[in-house]
């Protein structure tokens, strides 16, 4: 990516919104970059800051998470969790868990896995409370300026309707590092990177795998392990 200092994907949003006054440009640039990597077209974006996570979790009355690995990040985020144990956490604790990467097995990868667990916990609590579509839309008022998105109000209403009828047991969660590994780590000019196995800028294997896993034809992905 030409405008970034190190050509890392996590710089794309910032380098297209350096002054913080053009979130749309930053979001659209990031969508385009991730689209090139994964081979998926993105039509919408949602930008949530940390305050939104705290607000959502506290508004729901807390969520339950069960992690797959121990986390001991007490000194940085006060996040200490034992694998396999269900924890009911509030918004502040969810924020600490979402940021924890020290005292974990895989650093940033562990942090990403924890963030997925938080999203699943939020989803489970929404359905446990049997929130109505009006309640779901009411969460937008709670979020306030913590959420900015390219969805229109009518599109959000449609999304709420679709979500209310969606069977999350059929949701496919695709990982690029397990059970099949398409990523590696390395250094370029003394800077550490997460890289495709095929080398920097080679995304063909990733795109083929993602297309396979997101296919609407079960016969295409039935031989692969699916993470739910």
mmCIF file of C-alpha atoms in Angstrom:
data_model
loop_
_atom_site.group_PDB
_atom_site.id
_atom_site.type_symbol
_atom_site.label_atom_id
_atom_site.label_comp_id
_atom_site.label_asym_id
_atom_site.label_seq_id
_atom_site.Cartn_x
_atom_site.Cartn_y
_atom_site.Cartn_z
ATOM 1 C CA UNK A 1 0.000 0.000 0.000
ATOM 2 C CA UNK A 2 1.722 3.152 -1.255
ATOM 3 C CA UNK A 3 0.560 5.599 1.409
ATOM 4 C CA UNK A 4 1.589 3.528 4.430
ATOM 5 C CA UNK A 5 4.977 3.645 6.085
ATOM 6 C CA UNK A 6 5.529 -0.118 6.188
ATOM 7 C CA UNK A 7 2.826 -1.397 3.774
ATOM 8 C CA UNK A 8 0.921 -3.069 6.618
ATOM 9 C CA UNK A 9 -2.828 -3.487 6.266
ATOM 10 C CA UNK A 10 -3.453 -2.021 9.728
ATOM 11 C CA UNK A 11 -2.060 1.309 8.514
ATOM 12 C CA UNK A 12 -4.417 1.677 5.552
ATOM 13 C CA UNK A 13 -7.288 3.290 7.457
ATOM 14 C CA UNK A 14 -5.002 5.780 9.190
ATOM 15 C CA UNK A 15 -3.006 6.797 6.124
ATOM 16 C CA UNK A 16 -6.239 7.680 4.297
ATOM 17 C CA UNK A 17 -7.628 9.523 7.321
ATOM 18 C CA UNK A 18 -4.526 11.006 8.948
ATOM 19 C CA UNK A 19 -6.287 14.085 10.292
ATOM 20 C CA UNK A 20 -9.314 12.123 11.489
ATOM 21 C CA UNK A 21 -11.718 14.161 9.369
ATOM 22 C CA UNK A 22 -12.419 11.695 6.548
ATOM 23 C CA UNK A 23 -13.492 8.371 8.016
ATOM 24 C CA UNK A 24 -15.278 7.427 4.799
ATOM 25 C CA UNK A 25 -12.035 7.666 2.810
ATOM 26 C CA UNK A 26 -10.215 5.585 5.398
ATOM 27 C CA UNK A 27 -12.951 2.959 5.543
ATOM 28 C CA UNK A 28 -13.293 2.683 1.774
ATOM 29 C CA UNK A 29 -9.520 2.352 1.333
ATOM 30 C CA UNK A 30 -9.410 -0.394 3.948
ATOM 31 C CA UNK A 31 -12.364 -2.221 2.370
ATOM 32 C CA UNK A 32 -10.600 -2.129 -0.997
ATOM 33 C CA UNK A 33 -7.350 -3.445 0.493
ATOM 34 C CA UNK A 34 -8.998 -6.314 2.368
ATOM 35 C CA UNK A 35 -11.066 -7.084 -0.723
ATOM 36 C CA UNK A 36 -7.861 -7.498 -2.744
ATOM 37 C CA UNK A 37 -6.456 -9.860 -0.112
ATOM 38 C CA UNK A 38 -9.527 -12.039 0.442
ATOM 39 C CA UNK A 39 -11.188 -11.767 -2.956
ATOM 40 C CA UNK A 40 -14.461 -10.598 -1.369
ATOM 41 C CA UNK A 41 -16.389 -7.448 -2.272
ATOM 42 C CA UNK A 42 -17.455 -5.293 0.695
ATOM 43 C CA UNK A 43 -20.407 -2.911 0.419
ATOM 44 C CA UNK A 44 -20.657 -1.558 3.968
ATOM 45 C CA UNK A 45 -18.522 -0.621 6.920
ATOM 46 C CA UNK A 46 -19.151 0.028 10.610
ATOM 47 C CA UNK A 47 -16.673 1.973 12.727
ATOM 48 C CA UNK A 48 -16.977 1.365 16.459
ATOM 49 C CA UNK A 49 -14.596 2.749 19.042
ATOM 50 C CA UNK A 50 -13.805 1.160 22.381
ATOM 51 C CA UNK A 51 -16.550 3.099 24.126
ATOM 52 C CA UNK A 52 -19.147 1.292 22.034
ATOM 53 C CA UNK A 53 -18.013 -2.102 23.313
ATOM 54 C CA UNK A 54 -18.356 -1.015 26.927
ATOM 55 C CA UNK A 55 -21.789 0.510 26.240
ATOM 56 C CA UNK A 56 -23.146 -2.541 24.417
ATOM 57 C CA UNK A 57 -22.004 -5.074 27.008
ATOM 58 C CA UNK A 58 -23.242 -3.008 29.971
ATOM 59 C CA UNK A 59 -26.568 -2.282 28.256
ATOM 60 C CA UNK A 60 -27.065 -6.024 27.782
ATOM 61 C CA UNK A 61 -26.313 -6.624 31.463
ATOM 62 C CA UNK A 62 -22.998 -8.358 30.809
ATOM 63 C CA UNK A 63 -22.047 -11.252 28.533
ATOM 64 C CA UNK A 64 -20.612 -14.752 29.013
ATOM 65 C CA UNK A 65 -17.370 -15.827 27.348
ATOM 66 C CA UNK A 66 -15.472 -19.113 27.411
ATOM 67 C CA UNK A 67 -11.924 -18.891 26.060
ATOM 68 C CA UNK A 68 -9.848 -21.594 24.400
ATOM 69 C CA UNK A 69 -6.597 -20.568 26.101
ATOM 70 C CA UNK A 70 -5.428 -19.109 29.395
ATOM 71 C CA UNK A 71 -4.823 -15.361 29.463
ATOM 72 C CA UNK A 72 -2.745 -13.656 32.140
ATOM 73 C CA UNK A 73 -2.442 -10.013 31.120
ATOM 74 C CA UNK A 74 -2.957 -8.571 34.584
ATOM 75 C CA UNK A 75 -0.385 -5.774 34.441
ATOM 76 C CA UNK A 76 -1.548 -4.277 31.123
ATOM 77 C CA UNK A 77 -5.304 -4.888 30.939
ATOM 78 C CA UNK A 78 -6.139 -6.788 34.166
ATOM 79 C CA UNK A 79 -7.455 -9.585 31.931
ATOM 80 C CA UNK A 80 -6.943 -12.947 33.660
ATOM 81 C CA UNK A 81 -8.983 -15.880 32.366
ATOM 82 C CA UNK A 82 -8.708 -19.670 32.519
ATOM 83 C CA UNK A 83 -9.414 -21.666 29.377
ATOM 84 C CA UNK A 84 -12.674 -23.641 29.326
ATOM 85 C CA UNK A 85 -14.257 -21.707 32.193
ATOM 86 C CA UNK A 86 -17.375 -19.595 31.483
ATOM 87 C CA UNK A 87 -16.968 -16.014 32.731
ATOM 88 C CA UNK A 88 -19.710 -13.396 32.962
ATOM 89 C CA UNK A 89 -18.065 -10.053 32.304
ATOM 90 C CA UNK A 90 -19.152 -6.418 32.225
ATOM 91 C CA UNK A 91 -18.227 -3.765 29.690
ATOM 92 C CA UNK A 92 -14.958 -2.767 31.331
ATOM 93 C CA UNK A 93 -13.831 -6.375 31.600
ATOM 94 C CA UNK A 94 -14.808 -7.001 27.975
ATOM 95 C CA UNK A 95 -12.678 -4.027 26.967
ATOM 96 C CA UNK A 96 -9.703 -5.412 28.889
ATOM 97 C CA UNK A 97 -10.116 -8.833 27.271
ATOM 98 C CA UNK A 98 -10.471 -7.311 23.803
ATOM 99 C CA UNK A 99 -7.142 -5.507 24.235
ATOM 100 C CA UNK A 100 -5.160 -8.286 25.952
ATOM 101 C CA UNK A 101 -2.219 -9.739 24.047
ATOM 102 C CA UNK A 102 0.421 -10.099 26.770
ATOM 103 C CA UNK A 103 0.400 -13.313 28.779
ATOM 104 C CA UNK A 104 -1.177 -15.191 25.878
ATOM 105 C CA UNK A 105 0.001 -18.062 23.702
ATOM 106 C CA UNK A 106 -0.071 -16.219 20.380
ATOM 107 C CA UNK A 107 -0.090 -12.482 21.083
ATOM 108 C CA UNK A 108 -2.078 -10.611 18.445
ATOM 109 C CA UNK A 109 -3.661 -13.836 17.178
ATOM 110 C CA UNK A 110 -4.874 -14.611 20.697
ATOM 111 C CA UNK A 111 -6.286 -11.105 20.978
ATOM 112 C CA UNK A 112 -8.205 -11.587 17.733
ATOM 113 C CA UNK A 113 -9.624 -14.886 19.012
ATOM 114 C CA UNK A 114 -10.739 -13.182 22.234
ATOM 115 C CA UNK A 115 -12.472 -10.437 20.272
ATOM 116 C CA UNK A 116 -14.377 -13.098 18.320
ATOM 117 C CA UNK A 117 -15.446 -14.699 21.608
ATOM 118 C CA UNK A 118 -16.752 -11.308 22.782
ATOM 119 C CA UNK A 119 -18.792 -10.848 19.598
ATOM 120 C CA UNK A 120 -20.264 -14.324 20.023
ATOM 121 C CA UNK A 121 -21.049 -13.506 23.658
ATOM 122 C CA UNK A 122 -22.878 -10.341 22.584
ATOM 123 C CA UNK A 123 -24.838 -12.274 19.973
ATOM 124 C CA UNK A 124 -25.788 -14.965 22.497
ATOM 125 C CA UNK A 125 -26.958 -12.378 25.052
ATOM 126 C CA UNK A 126 -29.071 -10.541 22.471
ATOM 127 C CA UNK A 127 -30.906 -13.761 21.639
ATOM 128 C CA UNK A 128 -31.094 -14.847 25.277
ATOM 129 C CA UNK A 129 -32.852 -11.589 26.137
ATOM 130 C CA UNK A 130 -35.100 -12.050 23.070
ATOM 131 C CA UNK A 131 -34.712 -8.406 22.122
ATOM 132 C CA UNK A 132 -37.245 -7.032 19.682
ATOM 133 C CA UNK A 133 -36.279 -5.221 16.514
ATOM 134 C CA UNK A 134 -37.122 -1.950 18.284
ATOM 135 C CA UNK A 135 -34.779 -2.932 21.118
ATOM 136 C CA UNK A 136 -32.000 -3.733 18.657
ATOM 137 C CA UNK A 137 -32.422 -0.394 16.934
ATOM 138 C CA UNK A 138 -32.530 1.246 20.362
ATOM 139 C CA UNK A 139 -28.964 0.082 20.907
ATOM 140 C CA UNK A 140 -27.968 2.613 18.260
ATOM 141 C CA UNK A 141 -29.079 5.407 20.598
ATOM 142 C CA UNK A 142 -26.899 3.923 23.340
ATOM 143 C CA UNK A 143 -23.922 3.836 21.018
ATOM 144 C CA UNK A 144 -24.385 7.434 19.913
ATOM 145 C CA UNK A 145 -21.251 8.857 18.312
ATOM 146 C CA UNK A 146 -19.323 5.692 19.201
ATOM 147 C CA UNK A 147 -20.733 4.134 16.020
ATOM 148 C CA UNK A 148 -20.417 5.480 12.510
ATOM 149 C CA UNK A 149 -21.402 3.375 9.548
ATOM 150 C CA UNK A 150 -22.278 3.490 5.859
ATOM 151 C CA UNK A 151 -25.554 1.646 6.567
ATOM 152 C CA UNK A 152 -28.625 3.823 6.181
ATOM 153 C CA UNK A 153 -31.357 3.707 8.841
ATOM 154 C CA UNK A 154 -33.629 1.717 6.521
ATOM 155 C CA UNK A 155 -30.819 -0.737 5.770
ATOM 156 C CA UNK A 156 -30.215 -1.195 9.504
ATOM 157 C CA UNK A 157 -33.916 -1.944 9.975
ATOM 158 C CA UNK A 158 -33.726 -4.530 7.200
ATOM 159 C CA UNK A 159 -30.609 -6.006 8.770
ATOM 160 C CA UNK A 160 -32.382 -6.273 12.136
ATOM 161 C CA UNK A 161 -35.266 -8.127 10.468
ATOM 162 C CA UNK A 162 -32.892 -10.515 8.705
ATOM 163 C CA UNK A 163 -30.887 -11.112 11.869
ATOM 164 C CA UNK A 164 -34.001 -11.962 13.873
ATOM 165 C CA UNK A 165 -34.682 -14.897 11.522
ATOM 166 C CA UNK A 166 -31.073 -15.962 11.053
ATOM 167 C CA UNK A 167 -29.913 -19.335 12.398
ATOM 168 C CA UNK A 168 -26.471 -18.614 13.826
ATOM 169 C CA UNK A 169 -25.787 -22.342 14.029
ATOM 170 C CA UNK A 170 -25.335 -22.172 10.250
ATOM 171 C CA UNK A 171 -22.756 -19.389 10.471
ATOM 172 C CA UNK A 172 -19.326 -20.314 9.129
ATOM 173 C CA UNK A 173 -16.323 -18.729 10.816
ATOM 174 C CA UNK A 174 -13.242 -18.972 8.628
ATOM 175 C CA UNK A 175 -9.731 -18.850 10.066
ATOM 176 C CA UNK A 176 -6.574 -18.420 7.992
ATOM 177 C CA UNK A 177 -4.379 -20.052 10.619
ATOM 178 C CA UNK A 178 -6.348 -23.118 11.729
ATOM 179 C CA UNK A 179 -7.133 -25.853 10.964
ATOM 180 C CA UNK A 180 -5.332 -24.961 7.725
ATOM 181 C CA UNK A 181 -2.536 -22.405 7.919
ATOM 182 C CA UNK A 182 -2.165 -19.861 5.124
ATOM 183 C CA UNK A 183 -0.092 -17.339 7.070
ATOM 184 C CA UNK A 184 3.429 -17.081 8.434
ATOM 185 C CA UNK A 185 5.562 -14.452 10.127
ATOM 186 C CA UNK A 186 8.796 -12.856 9.008
ATOM 187 C CA UNK A 187 10.811 -9.673 8.854
ATOM 188 C CA UNK A 188 11.385 -7.235 6.000
ATOM 189 C CA UNK A 189 14.014 -4.536 6.481
ATOM 190 C CA UNK A 190 14.028 -5.299 10.189
ATOM 191 C CA UNK A 191 10.235 -4.903 10.555
ATOM 192 C CA UNK A 192 8.110 -7.876 11.617
ATOM 193 C CA UNK A 193 5.146 -8.891 9.456
ATOM 194 C CA UNK A 194 2.384 -11.452 9.185
ATOM 195 C CA UNK A 195 2.743 -12.739 5.618
ATOM 196 C CA UNK A 196 0.954 -15.117 3.261
ATOM 197 C CA UNK A 197 2.725 -18.474 3.023
ATOM 198 C CA UNK A 198 3.239 -17.828 -0.675
ATOM 199 C CA UNK A 199 5.168 -14.653 0.079
ATOM 200 C CA UNK A 200 4.464 -10.936 0.401
ATOM 201 C CA UNK A 201 1.663 -9.850 -1.937
ATOM 202 C CA UNK A 202 0.715 -13.409 -2.967
ATOM 203 C CA UNK A 203 -2.941 -13.915 -2.036
ATOM 204 C CA UNK A 204 -4.114 -16.522 -4.575
ATOM 205 C CA UNK A 205 -4.139 -19.405 -2.079
ATOM 206 C CA UNK A 206 -5.997 -17.293 0.487
ATOM 207 C CA UNK A 207 -8.577 -16.183 -2.070
ATOM 208 C CA UNK A 208 -9.170 -19.755 -3.252
ATOM 209 C CA UNK A 209 -9.619 -20.974 0.319
ATOM 210 C CA UNK A 210 -11.989 -18.155 1.279
ATOM 211 C CA UNK A 211 -14.075 -18.712 -1.863
ATOM 212 C CA UNK A 212 -14.281 -22.405 -1.042
ATOM 213 C CA UNK A 213 -15.307 -21.841 2.578
ATOM 214 C CA UNK A 214 -17.934 -19.219 1.722
ATOM 215 C CA UNK A 215 -19.446 -21.169 -1.155
ATOM 216 C CA UNK A 216 -23.223 -21.650 -1.088
ATOM 217 C CA UNK A 217 -22.722 -25.214 -2.322
ATOM 218 C CA UNK A 218 -22.060 -27.558 0.654
ATOM 219 C CA UNK A 219 -20.276 -29.967 -1.668
ATOM 220 C CA UNK A 220 -17.539 -27.397 -2.187
ATOM 221 C CA UNK A 221 -16.546 -27.078 1.457
ATOM 222 C CA UNK A 222 -17.834 -30.332 2.985
ATOM 223 C CA UNK A 223 -14.329 -31.813 3.116
ATOM 224 C CA UNK A 224 -13.003 -28.886 5.180
ATOM 225 C CA UNK A 225 -13.275 -28.377 8.923
ATOM 226 C CA UNK A 226 -15.601 -25.517 9.797
ATOM 227 C CA UNK A 227 -15.161 -23.430 12.962
ATOM 228 C CA UNK A 228 -18.518 -22.406 14.409
#
